Coordinates of C-alpha atoms and ligand atoms in Angstrom, one line a residue:
X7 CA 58.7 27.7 87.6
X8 CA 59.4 27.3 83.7
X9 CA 59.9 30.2 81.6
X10 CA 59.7 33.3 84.4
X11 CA 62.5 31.8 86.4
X12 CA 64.5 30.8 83.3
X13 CA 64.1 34.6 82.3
X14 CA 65.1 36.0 85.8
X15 CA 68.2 33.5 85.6
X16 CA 69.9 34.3 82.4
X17 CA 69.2 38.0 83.1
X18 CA 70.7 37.9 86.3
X19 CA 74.4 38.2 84.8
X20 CA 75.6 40.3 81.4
X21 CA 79.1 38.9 80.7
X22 CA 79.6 41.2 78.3
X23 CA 79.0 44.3 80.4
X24 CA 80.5 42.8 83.7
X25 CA 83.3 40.7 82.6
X26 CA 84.0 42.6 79.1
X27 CA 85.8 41.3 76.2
X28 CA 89.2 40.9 77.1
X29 CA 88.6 38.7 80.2
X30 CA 85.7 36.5 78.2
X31 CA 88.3 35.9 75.2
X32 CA 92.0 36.5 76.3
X33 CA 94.5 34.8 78.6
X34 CA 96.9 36.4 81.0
X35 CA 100.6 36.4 80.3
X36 CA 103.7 38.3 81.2
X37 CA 101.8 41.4 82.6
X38 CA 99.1 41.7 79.3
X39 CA 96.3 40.5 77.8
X40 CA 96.9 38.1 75.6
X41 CA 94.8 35.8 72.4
X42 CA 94.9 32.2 73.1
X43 CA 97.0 29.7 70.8
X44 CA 94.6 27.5 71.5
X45 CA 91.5 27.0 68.7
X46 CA 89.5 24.6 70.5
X47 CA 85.8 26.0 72.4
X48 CA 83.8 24.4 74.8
X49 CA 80.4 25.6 75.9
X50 CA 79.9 27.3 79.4
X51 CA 76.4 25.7 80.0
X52 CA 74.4 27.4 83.0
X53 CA 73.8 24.8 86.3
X54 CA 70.3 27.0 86.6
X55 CA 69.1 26.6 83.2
X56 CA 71.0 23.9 81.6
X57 CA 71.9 26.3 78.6
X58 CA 74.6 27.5 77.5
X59 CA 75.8 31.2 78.5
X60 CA 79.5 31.3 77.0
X61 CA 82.2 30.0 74.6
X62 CA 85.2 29.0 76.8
X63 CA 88.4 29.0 74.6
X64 CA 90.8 26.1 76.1
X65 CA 94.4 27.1 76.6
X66 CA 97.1 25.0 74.2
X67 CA 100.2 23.7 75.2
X68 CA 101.6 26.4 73.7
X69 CA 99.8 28.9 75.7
X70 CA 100.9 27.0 78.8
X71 CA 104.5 26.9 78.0
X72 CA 104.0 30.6 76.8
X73 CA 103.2 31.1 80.5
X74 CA 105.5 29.1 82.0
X75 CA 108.0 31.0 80.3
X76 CA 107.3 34.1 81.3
X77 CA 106.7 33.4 84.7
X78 CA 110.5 31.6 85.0
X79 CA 111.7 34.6 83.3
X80 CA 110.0 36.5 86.2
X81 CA 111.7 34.3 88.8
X82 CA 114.9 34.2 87.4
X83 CA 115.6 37.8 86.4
X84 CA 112.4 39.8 87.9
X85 CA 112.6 41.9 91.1
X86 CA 109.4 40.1 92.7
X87 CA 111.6 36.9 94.3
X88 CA 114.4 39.6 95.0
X89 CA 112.3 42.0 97.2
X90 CA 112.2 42.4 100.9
X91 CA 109.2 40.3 102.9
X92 CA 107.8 44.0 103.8
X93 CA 108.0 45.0 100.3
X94 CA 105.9 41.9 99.0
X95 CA 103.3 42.6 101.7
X96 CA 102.2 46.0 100.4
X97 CA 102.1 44.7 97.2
X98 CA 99.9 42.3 98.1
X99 CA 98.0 44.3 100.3
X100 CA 97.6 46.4 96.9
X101 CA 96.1 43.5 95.4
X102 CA 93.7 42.4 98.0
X103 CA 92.3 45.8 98.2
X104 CA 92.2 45.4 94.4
X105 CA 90.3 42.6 94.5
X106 CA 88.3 43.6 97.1
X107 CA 86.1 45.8 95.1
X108 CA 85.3 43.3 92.8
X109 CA 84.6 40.9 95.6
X110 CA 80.7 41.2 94.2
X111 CA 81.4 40.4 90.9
X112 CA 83.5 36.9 92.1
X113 CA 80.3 36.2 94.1
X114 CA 78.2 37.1 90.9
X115 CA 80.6 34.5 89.0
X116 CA 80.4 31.7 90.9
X117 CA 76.8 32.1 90.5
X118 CA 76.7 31.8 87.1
X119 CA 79.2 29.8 86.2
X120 CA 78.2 27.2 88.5
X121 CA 75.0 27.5 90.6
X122 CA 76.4 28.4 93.8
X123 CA 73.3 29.8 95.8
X124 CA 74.0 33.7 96.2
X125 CA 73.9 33.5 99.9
X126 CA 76.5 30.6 100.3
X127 CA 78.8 32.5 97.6
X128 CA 78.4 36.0 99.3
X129 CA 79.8 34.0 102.4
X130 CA 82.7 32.0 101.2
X131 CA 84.0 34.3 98.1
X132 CA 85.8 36.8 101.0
X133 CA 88.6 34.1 101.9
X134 CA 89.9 35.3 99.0
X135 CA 91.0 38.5 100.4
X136 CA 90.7 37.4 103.9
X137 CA 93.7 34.7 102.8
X138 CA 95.9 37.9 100.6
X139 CA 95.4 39.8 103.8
X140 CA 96.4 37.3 106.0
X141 CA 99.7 36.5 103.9
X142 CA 100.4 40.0 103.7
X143 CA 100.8 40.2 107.4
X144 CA 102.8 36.9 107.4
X145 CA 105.5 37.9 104.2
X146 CA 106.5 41.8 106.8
X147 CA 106.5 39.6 110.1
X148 CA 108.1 36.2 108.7
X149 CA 112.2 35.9 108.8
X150 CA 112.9 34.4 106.0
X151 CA 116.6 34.7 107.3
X152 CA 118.1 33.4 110.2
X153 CA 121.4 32.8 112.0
X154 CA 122.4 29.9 113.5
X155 CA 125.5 29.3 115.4
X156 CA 127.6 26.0 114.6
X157 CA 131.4 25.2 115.8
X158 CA 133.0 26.3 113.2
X159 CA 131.3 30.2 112.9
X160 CA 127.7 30.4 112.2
X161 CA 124.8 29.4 109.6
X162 CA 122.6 32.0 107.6
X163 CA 119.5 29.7 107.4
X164 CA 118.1 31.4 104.0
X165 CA 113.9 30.6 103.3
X166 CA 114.4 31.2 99.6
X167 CA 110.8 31.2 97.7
X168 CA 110.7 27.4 95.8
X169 CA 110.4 29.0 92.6
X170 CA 107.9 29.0 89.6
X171 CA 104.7 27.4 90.8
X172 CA 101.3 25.6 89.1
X173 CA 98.4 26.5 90.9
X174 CA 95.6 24.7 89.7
X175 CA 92.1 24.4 91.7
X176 CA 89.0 23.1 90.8
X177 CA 85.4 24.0 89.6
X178 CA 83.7 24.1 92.9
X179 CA 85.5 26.9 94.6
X180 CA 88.0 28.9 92.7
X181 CA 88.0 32.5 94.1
X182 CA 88.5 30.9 97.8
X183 CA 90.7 28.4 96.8
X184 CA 93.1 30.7 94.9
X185 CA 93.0 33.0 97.8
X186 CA 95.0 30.3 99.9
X187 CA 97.5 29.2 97.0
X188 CA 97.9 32.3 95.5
X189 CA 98.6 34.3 99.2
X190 CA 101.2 32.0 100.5
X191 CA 102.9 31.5 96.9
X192 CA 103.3 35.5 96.6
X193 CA 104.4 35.9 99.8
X194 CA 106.9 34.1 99.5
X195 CA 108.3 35.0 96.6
X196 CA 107.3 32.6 93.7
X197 CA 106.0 33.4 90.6
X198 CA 103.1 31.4 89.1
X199 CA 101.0 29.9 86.8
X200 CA 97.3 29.4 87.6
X201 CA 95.6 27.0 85.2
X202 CA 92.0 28.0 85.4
X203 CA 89.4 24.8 84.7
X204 CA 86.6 25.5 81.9
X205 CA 83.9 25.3 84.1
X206 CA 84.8 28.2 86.0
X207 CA 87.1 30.2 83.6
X208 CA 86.9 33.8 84.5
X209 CA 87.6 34.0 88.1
X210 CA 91.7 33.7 87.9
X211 CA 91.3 36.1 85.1
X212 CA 89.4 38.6 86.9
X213 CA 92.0 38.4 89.7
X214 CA 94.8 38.8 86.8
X215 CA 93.1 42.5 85.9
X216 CA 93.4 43.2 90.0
X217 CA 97.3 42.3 89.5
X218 CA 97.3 44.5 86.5
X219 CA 95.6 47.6 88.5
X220 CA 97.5 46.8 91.4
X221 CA 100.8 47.1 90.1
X222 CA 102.4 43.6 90.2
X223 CA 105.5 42.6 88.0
X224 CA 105.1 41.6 84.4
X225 CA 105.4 37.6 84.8
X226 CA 104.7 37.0 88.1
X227 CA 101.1 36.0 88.0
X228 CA 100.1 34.3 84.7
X229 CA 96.3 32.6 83.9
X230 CA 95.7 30.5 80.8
X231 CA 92.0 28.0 80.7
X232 CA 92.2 24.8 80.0
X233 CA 91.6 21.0 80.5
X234 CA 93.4 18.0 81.6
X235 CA 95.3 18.0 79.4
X236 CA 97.3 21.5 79.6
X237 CA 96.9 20.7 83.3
X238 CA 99.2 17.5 82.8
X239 CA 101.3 19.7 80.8
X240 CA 101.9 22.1 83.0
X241 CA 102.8 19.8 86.0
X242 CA 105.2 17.8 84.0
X243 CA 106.9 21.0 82.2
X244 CA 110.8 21.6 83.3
X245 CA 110.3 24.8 84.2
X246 CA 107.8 24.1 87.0
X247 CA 109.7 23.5 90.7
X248 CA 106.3 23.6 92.3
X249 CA 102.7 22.5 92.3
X250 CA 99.5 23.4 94.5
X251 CA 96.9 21.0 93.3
X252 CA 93.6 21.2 95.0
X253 CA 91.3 18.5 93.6
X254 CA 89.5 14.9 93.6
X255 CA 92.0 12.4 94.6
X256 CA 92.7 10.5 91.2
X257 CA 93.8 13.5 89.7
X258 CA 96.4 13.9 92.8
X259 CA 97.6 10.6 92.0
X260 CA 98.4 11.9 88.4
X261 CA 99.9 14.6 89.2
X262 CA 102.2 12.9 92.3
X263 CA 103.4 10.7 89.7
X264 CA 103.9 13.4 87.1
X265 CA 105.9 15.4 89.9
X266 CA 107.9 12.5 91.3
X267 CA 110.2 11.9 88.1
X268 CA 111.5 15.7 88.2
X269 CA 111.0 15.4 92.2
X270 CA 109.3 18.5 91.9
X271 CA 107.5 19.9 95.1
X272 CA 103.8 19.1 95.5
X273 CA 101.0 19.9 97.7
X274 CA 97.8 17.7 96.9
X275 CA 94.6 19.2 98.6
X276 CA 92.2 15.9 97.3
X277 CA 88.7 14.8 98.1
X278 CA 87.0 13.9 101.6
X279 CA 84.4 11.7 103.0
X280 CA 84.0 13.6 106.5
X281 CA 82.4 12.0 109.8
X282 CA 80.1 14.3 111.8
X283 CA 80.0 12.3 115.2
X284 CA 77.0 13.1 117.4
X285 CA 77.9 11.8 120.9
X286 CA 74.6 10.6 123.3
X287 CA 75.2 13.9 125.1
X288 CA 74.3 16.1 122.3
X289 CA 71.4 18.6 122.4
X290 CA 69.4 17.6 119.1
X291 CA 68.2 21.2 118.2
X292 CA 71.4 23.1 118.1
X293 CA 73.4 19.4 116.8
X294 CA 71.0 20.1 113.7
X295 CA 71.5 23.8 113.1
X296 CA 75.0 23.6 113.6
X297 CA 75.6 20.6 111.1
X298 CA 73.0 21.1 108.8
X299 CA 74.8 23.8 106.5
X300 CA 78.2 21.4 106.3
X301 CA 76.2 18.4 105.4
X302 CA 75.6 19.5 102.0
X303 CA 77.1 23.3 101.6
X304 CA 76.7 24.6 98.1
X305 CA 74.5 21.2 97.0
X306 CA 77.3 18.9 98.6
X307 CA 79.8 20.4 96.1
X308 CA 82.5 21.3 99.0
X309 CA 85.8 19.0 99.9
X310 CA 84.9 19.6 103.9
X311 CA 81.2 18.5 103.8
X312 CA 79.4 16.2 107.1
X313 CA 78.8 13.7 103.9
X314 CA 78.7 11.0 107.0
X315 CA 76.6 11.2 110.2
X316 CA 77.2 9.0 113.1
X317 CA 74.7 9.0 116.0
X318 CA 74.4 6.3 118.9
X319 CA 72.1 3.9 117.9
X320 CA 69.2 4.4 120.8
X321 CA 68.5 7.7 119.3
X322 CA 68.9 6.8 116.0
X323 CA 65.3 7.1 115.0
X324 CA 64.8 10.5 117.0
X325 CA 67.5 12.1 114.8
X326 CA 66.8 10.4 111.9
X327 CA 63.4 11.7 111.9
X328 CA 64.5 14.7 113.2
X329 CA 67.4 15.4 110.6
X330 CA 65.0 14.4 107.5
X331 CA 62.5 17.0 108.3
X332 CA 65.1 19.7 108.2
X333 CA 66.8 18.6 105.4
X334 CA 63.2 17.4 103.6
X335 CA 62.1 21.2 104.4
X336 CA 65.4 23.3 103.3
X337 CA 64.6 25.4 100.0
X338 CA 65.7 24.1 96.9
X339 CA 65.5 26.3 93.2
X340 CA 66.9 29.5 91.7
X341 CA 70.5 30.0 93.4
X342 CA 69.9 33.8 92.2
X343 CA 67.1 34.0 94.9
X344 CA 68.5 34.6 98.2
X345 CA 66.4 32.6 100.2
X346 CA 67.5 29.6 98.6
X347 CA 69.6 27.2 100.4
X348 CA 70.2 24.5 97.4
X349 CA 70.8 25.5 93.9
X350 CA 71.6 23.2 91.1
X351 CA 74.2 20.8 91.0
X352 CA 77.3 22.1 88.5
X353 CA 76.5 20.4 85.7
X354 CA 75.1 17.5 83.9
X355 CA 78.1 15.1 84.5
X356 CA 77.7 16.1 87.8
X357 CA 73.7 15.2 88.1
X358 CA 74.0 11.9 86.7
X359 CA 76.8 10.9 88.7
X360 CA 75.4 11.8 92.1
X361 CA 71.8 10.5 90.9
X362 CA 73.9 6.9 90.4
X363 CA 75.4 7.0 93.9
X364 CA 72.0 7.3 95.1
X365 CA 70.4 4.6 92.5
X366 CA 73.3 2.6 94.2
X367 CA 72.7 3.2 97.8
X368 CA 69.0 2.0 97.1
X369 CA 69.9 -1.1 95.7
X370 CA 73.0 -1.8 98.4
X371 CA 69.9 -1.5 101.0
X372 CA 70.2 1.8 102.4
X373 CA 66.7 3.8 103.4
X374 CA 65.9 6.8 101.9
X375 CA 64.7 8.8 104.0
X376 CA 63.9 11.9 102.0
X377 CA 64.9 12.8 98.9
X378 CA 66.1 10.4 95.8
X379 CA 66.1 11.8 92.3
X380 CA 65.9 15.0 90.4
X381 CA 64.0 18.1 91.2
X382 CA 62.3 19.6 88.1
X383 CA 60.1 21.9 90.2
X384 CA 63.3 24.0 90.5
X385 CA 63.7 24.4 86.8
X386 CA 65.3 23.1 83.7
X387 CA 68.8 22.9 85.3
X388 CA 70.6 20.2 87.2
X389 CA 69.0 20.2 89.8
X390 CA 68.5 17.1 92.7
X391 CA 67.1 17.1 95.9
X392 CA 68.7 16.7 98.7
X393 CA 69.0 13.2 99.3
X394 CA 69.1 11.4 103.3
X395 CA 69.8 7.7 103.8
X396 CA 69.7 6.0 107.0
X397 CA 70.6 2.5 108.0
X398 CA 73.9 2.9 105.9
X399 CA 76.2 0.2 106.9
X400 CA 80.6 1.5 106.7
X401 CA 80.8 -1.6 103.9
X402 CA 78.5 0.4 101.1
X403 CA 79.4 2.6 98.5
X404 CA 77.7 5.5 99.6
X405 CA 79.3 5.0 102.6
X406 CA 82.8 4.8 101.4
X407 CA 82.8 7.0 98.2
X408 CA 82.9 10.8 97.6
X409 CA 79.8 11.6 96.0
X410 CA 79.6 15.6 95.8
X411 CA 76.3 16.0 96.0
X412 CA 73.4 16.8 98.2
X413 CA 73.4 13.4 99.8
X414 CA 74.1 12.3 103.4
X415 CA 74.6 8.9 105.0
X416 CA 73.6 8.2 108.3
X417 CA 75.1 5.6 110.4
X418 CA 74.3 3.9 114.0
X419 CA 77.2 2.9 116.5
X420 CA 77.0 1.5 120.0
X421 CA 79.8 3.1 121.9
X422 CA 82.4 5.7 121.3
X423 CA 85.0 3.5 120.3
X424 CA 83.1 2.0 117.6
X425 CA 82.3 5.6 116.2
X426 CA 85.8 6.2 116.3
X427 CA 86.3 2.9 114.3
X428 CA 83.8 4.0 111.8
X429 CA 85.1 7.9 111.0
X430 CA 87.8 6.3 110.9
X431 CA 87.6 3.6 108.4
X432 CA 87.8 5.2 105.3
X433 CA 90.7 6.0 102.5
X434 CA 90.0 9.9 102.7
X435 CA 91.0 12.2 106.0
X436 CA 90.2 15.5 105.2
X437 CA 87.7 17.2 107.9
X438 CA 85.0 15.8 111.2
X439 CA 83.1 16.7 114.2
X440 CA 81.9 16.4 117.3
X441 CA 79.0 16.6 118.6
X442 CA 78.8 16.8 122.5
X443 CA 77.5 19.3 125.7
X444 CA 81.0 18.3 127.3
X445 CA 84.3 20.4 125.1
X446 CA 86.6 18.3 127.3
X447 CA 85.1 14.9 125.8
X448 CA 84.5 16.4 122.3
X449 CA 88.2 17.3 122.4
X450 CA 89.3 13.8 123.4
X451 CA 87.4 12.1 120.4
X452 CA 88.8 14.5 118.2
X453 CA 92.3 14.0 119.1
X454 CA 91.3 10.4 117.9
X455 CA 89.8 11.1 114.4
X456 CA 92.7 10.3 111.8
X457 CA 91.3 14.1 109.5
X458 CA 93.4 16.8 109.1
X459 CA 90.5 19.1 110.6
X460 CA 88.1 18.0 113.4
X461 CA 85.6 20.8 114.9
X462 CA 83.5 20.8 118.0
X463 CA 80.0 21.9 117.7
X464 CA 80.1 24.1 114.3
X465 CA 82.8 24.0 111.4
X466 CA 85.6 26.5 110.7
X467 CA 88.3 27.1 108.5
X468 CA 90.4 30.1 109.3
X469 CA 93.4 31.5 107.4
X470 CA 95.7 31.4 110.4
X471 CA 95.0 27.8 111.2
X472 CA 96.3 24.7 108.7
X473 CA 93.9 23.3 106.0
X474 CA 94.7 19.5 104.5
X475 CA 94.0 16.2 105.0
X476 CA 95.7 13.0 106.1
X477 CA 95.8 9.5 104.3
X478 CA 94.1 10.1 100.8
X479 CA 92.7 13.4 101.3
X480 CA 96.3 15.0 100.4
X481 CA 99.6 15.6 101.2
X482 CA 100.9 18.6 102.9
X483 CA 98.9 22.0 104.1
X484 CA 97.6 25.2 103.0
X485 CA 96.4 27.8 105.3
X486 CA 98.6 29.4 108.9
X487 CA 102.5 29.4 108.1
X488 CA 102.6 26.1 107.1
X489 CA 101.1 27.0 104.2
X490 CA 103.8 29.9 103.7
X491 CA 106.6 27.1 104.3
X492 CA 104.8 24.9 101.3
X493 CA 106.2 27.5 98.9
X494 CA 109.8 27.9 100.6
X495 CA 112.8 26.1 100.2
X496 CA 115.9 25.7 102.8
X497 CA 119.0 26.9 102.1
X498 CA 121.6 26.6 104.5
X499 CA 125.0 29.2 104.1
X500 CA 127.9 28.2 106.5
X501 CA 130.3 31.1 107.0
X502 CA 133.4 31.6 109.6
X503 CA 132.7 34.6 110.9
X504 CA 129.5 36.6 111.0
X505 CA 128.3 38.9 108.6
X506 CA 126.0 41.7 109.9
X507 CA 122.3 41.1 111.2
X508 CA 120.5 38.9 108.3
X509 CA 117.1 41.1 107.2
Ligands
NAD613 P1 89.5 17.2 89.2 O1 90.6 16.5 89.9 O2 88.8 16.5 88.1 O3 90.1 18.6 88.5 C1 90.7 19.6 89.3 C2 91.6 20.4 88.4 O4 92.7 19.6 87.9 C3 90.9 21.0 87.2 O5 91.4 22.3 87.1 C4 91.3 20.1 86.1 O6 91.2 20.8 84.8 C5 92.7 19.7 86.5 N1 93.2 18.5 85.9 C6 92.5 17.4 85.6 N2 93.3 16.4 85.2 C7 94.6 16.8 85.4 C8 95.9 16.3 85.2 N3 96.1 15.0 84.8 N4 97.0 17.0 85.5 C9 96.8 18.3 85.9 N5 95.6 18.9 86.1 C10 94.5 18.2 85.8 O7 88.5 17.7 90.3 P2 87.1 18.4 90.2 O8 86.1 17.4 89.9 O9 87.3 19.6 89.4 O10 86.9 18.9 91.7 C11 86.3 18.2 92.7 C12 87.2 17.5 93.6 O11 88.1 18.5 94.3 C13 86.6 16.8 94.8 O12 87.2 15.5 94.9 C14 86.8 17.7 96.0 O13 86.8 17.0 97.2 C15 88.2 18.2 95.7 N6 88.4 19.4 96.5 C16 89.3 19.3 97.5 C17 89.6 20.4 98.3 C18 90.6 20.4 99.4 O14 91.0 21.5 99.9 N7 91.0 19.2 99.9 C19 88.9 21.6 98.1 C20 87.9 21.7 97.0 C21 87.7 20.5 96.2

């Protein structure tokens, strides 16, 4: 590899000629392009090459109350919270089609910001649009009145839009994330803030030109970068009545205790530690080409990943061996080629953190079965192979934490009870499934798995359908019109007589 691939790499992306200027060194406030108050740059240091590839200015507090206070001037005195659900939803059908032509360059981003293997990011960067178009049809069919009849007259029960809302998402899937946070809180009527993390900077901003071209109110969609830090002072600022949070779970903690003293509404989206459970009736072949790609989708770097497999334990060798030669043979390397199936972790912090999970699932007793340490025959980046144990017992760390990374545990039960048991025992709740020839019995099990999503036989998320997770995995959903309702608010207006129809 060495040099040629290193050269292929950092050609593969221009900033300066696909992003431009103003998106690699402005923010996004109040309808223009604004300079950052903020002084302070970090490095943008490339997953494929471990250099660096751009300055990231992080936002202030300054620049995040210069936000905030556009975007409550928006709410409070703009026409976007006053319009019709119809006219909302061709405005946001304006900015998905927007954003739809640049759908290749959000692809190309994720890429090069953060290693995601061309093929995986060409797949999952379309929720973006998928989730605008999907909201669009929700804000002209949703009644966001309704009359009620009560005994002294009637009710007007009024779905006002919750207000001015933080949306901040991680490193590890920004264009798809924002798709569901930024959708729902559009259509129904908020304005917001996205705080974009410095590891993947230039996404919200790229979607902050589409809102430009597309026509939306000054104010209503506002993107500053920055760290922790403006991301705790954006929660915590009084002008804030809502916050969509989608990362690990410690930072949800934070953030639930930053929002509980102004009681301000949050929805926490937070990490997972997901069971696949293969019943005795599975067929081995399609079991492994089905849950293969969600064991360790874009190098175990995704909330919903299989990151535990549970299999009965009289075929536990079978699909050990079985599962180790597919994972042992998958093509690791230069997540600009699209053949490969695992690119480089996202950055160093990353590496050395999943490469100490495994250090510690060796020296717990786990057996590696394939896999174990770093990859340098994919390059100079952060790269590490993907990593199988089995013989993990539900008491080890590797068997409890989330590791995010390429690395699957692999666990033996006796009867279907005691796989239940084992999915089940663990703080996080966010996604599983089944494994089974029999949908009736794959159904059963998954009516007993305490996750927000369980699938049967393959894994989907689809914008009509819910997304969150129970216990520690969050609070709340996003996705379907329960994510709508996460950015509406109740109001209920008794009058004697009737008015006319509500809208
Ligand atoms: P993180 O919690 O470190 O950071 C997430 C975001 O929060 C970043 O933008 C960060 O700048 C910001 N932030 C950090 N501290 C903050 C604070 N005190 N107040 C406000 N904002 C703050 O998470 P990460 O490492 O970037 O992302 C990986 C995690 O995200 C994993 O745990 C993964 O499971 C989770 N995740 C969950 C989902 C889901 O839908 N449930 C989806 C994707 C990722």
């Amino acid at each position: 590899m060495g040099d040629n691939m290193a050269d292929s790499v950092s050609s593969a992306f221009d900033a300066d000629i696909e992003l431009g200027s103003r998106i690699l060194s402005s923010f996004h406030v109040d309808g223009r392009w604004v300079r950052p108050d903020g002084e302070q740059a970090v490095e943008l240091i490339s997953p494929a090459t471990g250099r660096p590839i751009a300055a990231v200015v992080l936002g202030s507090t300054t620049d995040v109350d210069r936000a905030v206070h556009a975007a409550r001037r928006a709410f409070d005195t703009g026409p976007w919270p006053r319009w019709s659900g119809p006219e909302r939803a061709r405005m946001l059908s304006r900015l998905s089609a927007a954003i739809a032509s640049r759908l290749p360059l959000l692809s190309r981003l994720w890429t090069w910001e953060v290693g995601a293997p061309v093929r995986f990011a060409d797949l999952f960067v379309p929720t973006l649009t998928a989730m605008m178009d999907y909201y669009a049809g929700l804000a002209s069919t949703t009644a966001f009145e309704e009359l009620r009849a009560t005994r002294a007259g009637h009710a007007r029960v009024v779905r006002q839009p919750a207000g001015v809302a933080a949306l901040i998402a991680p490193w590890n899937a920004q264009s798809p994330i924002l798709g569901y946070k930024l959708g729902a809180a559009l259509a129904a009527g908020c304005t917001v803030v996205i705080k974009a993390p410095p590891e993947t900077p230039f996404d919200a901003l790229v979607i902050a030109d589409c809102a430009q071209e597309a026509g939306l109110p000054p104010g209503v969609l506002n993107v500053v970068v920055g760290d922790a830090v403006a991301g705790a002072h954006l929660v915590s600022n009084a002008g804030i009545d809502k916050v969509s949070f989608t990362g690990s779970t410690a930072t949800g903690k934070l953030i639930a205790k930053a929002c509980a003293d102004r009681m301000t509404r949050v929805t926490l989206e937070l990490g997972g530690k997901s069971a696949a459970v293969v019943l005795d009736d599975a067929e081995l072949d399609a079991t492994l080409a089905a849950l293969v790609p969600f064991t360790m989708p874009f190098s175990g770097q995704i909330c919903f990943a299989q990151t535990r497999i549970l299999v009965p334990r009289r075929l536990e060798q079978k699909f050990v061996e079985a599962y180790t030669a597919v994972i042992g043979g998958l093509q690791c390397g230069d997540p600009w080629d699209g053949a490969t199936q695992i690119g480089p972790v996202a950055s160093r912090r990353q590496r050395d953190r999943v490469l100490k999970y495994i250090e510690t699932g060796r020296s717990e007793g786990a057996r590696l079965t394939t896999g174990g340490g770093v990859a340098p025959e994919c390059g100079e980046g952060f790269y590490v192979q993907p990593t199988v144990f089995a013989g993990v017992t539900p008491d080890m760390t590797i068997a409890r934490e989330e590791i995010f990374g390429p690395v699957a545990a692999i666990m033996a039960y006796d009867d279907v009870d005691q796989a239940v048991g084992l999915a089940n025992d663990s703080d996080f709740g966010l996604s599983g499934s089944i494994f089974t020839r029999d949908l009736e019995r794959g159904y059963s099990v998954a009516r007993r798995i305490r996750s927000g999503n369980v699938c049967v036989n393959g894994l989907e998320v689809a914008p009509n359908v819910p997304f969150g997770g129970f216990k520690q995995s969050g609070i709340g959903r996003e996705g379907g019109p329960e994510g709508l309702g996460a950015f509406l608010e109740e109001q209920a207006i008794y009058l004697p007589t009737p008015l006319g129809a509500p809208s």
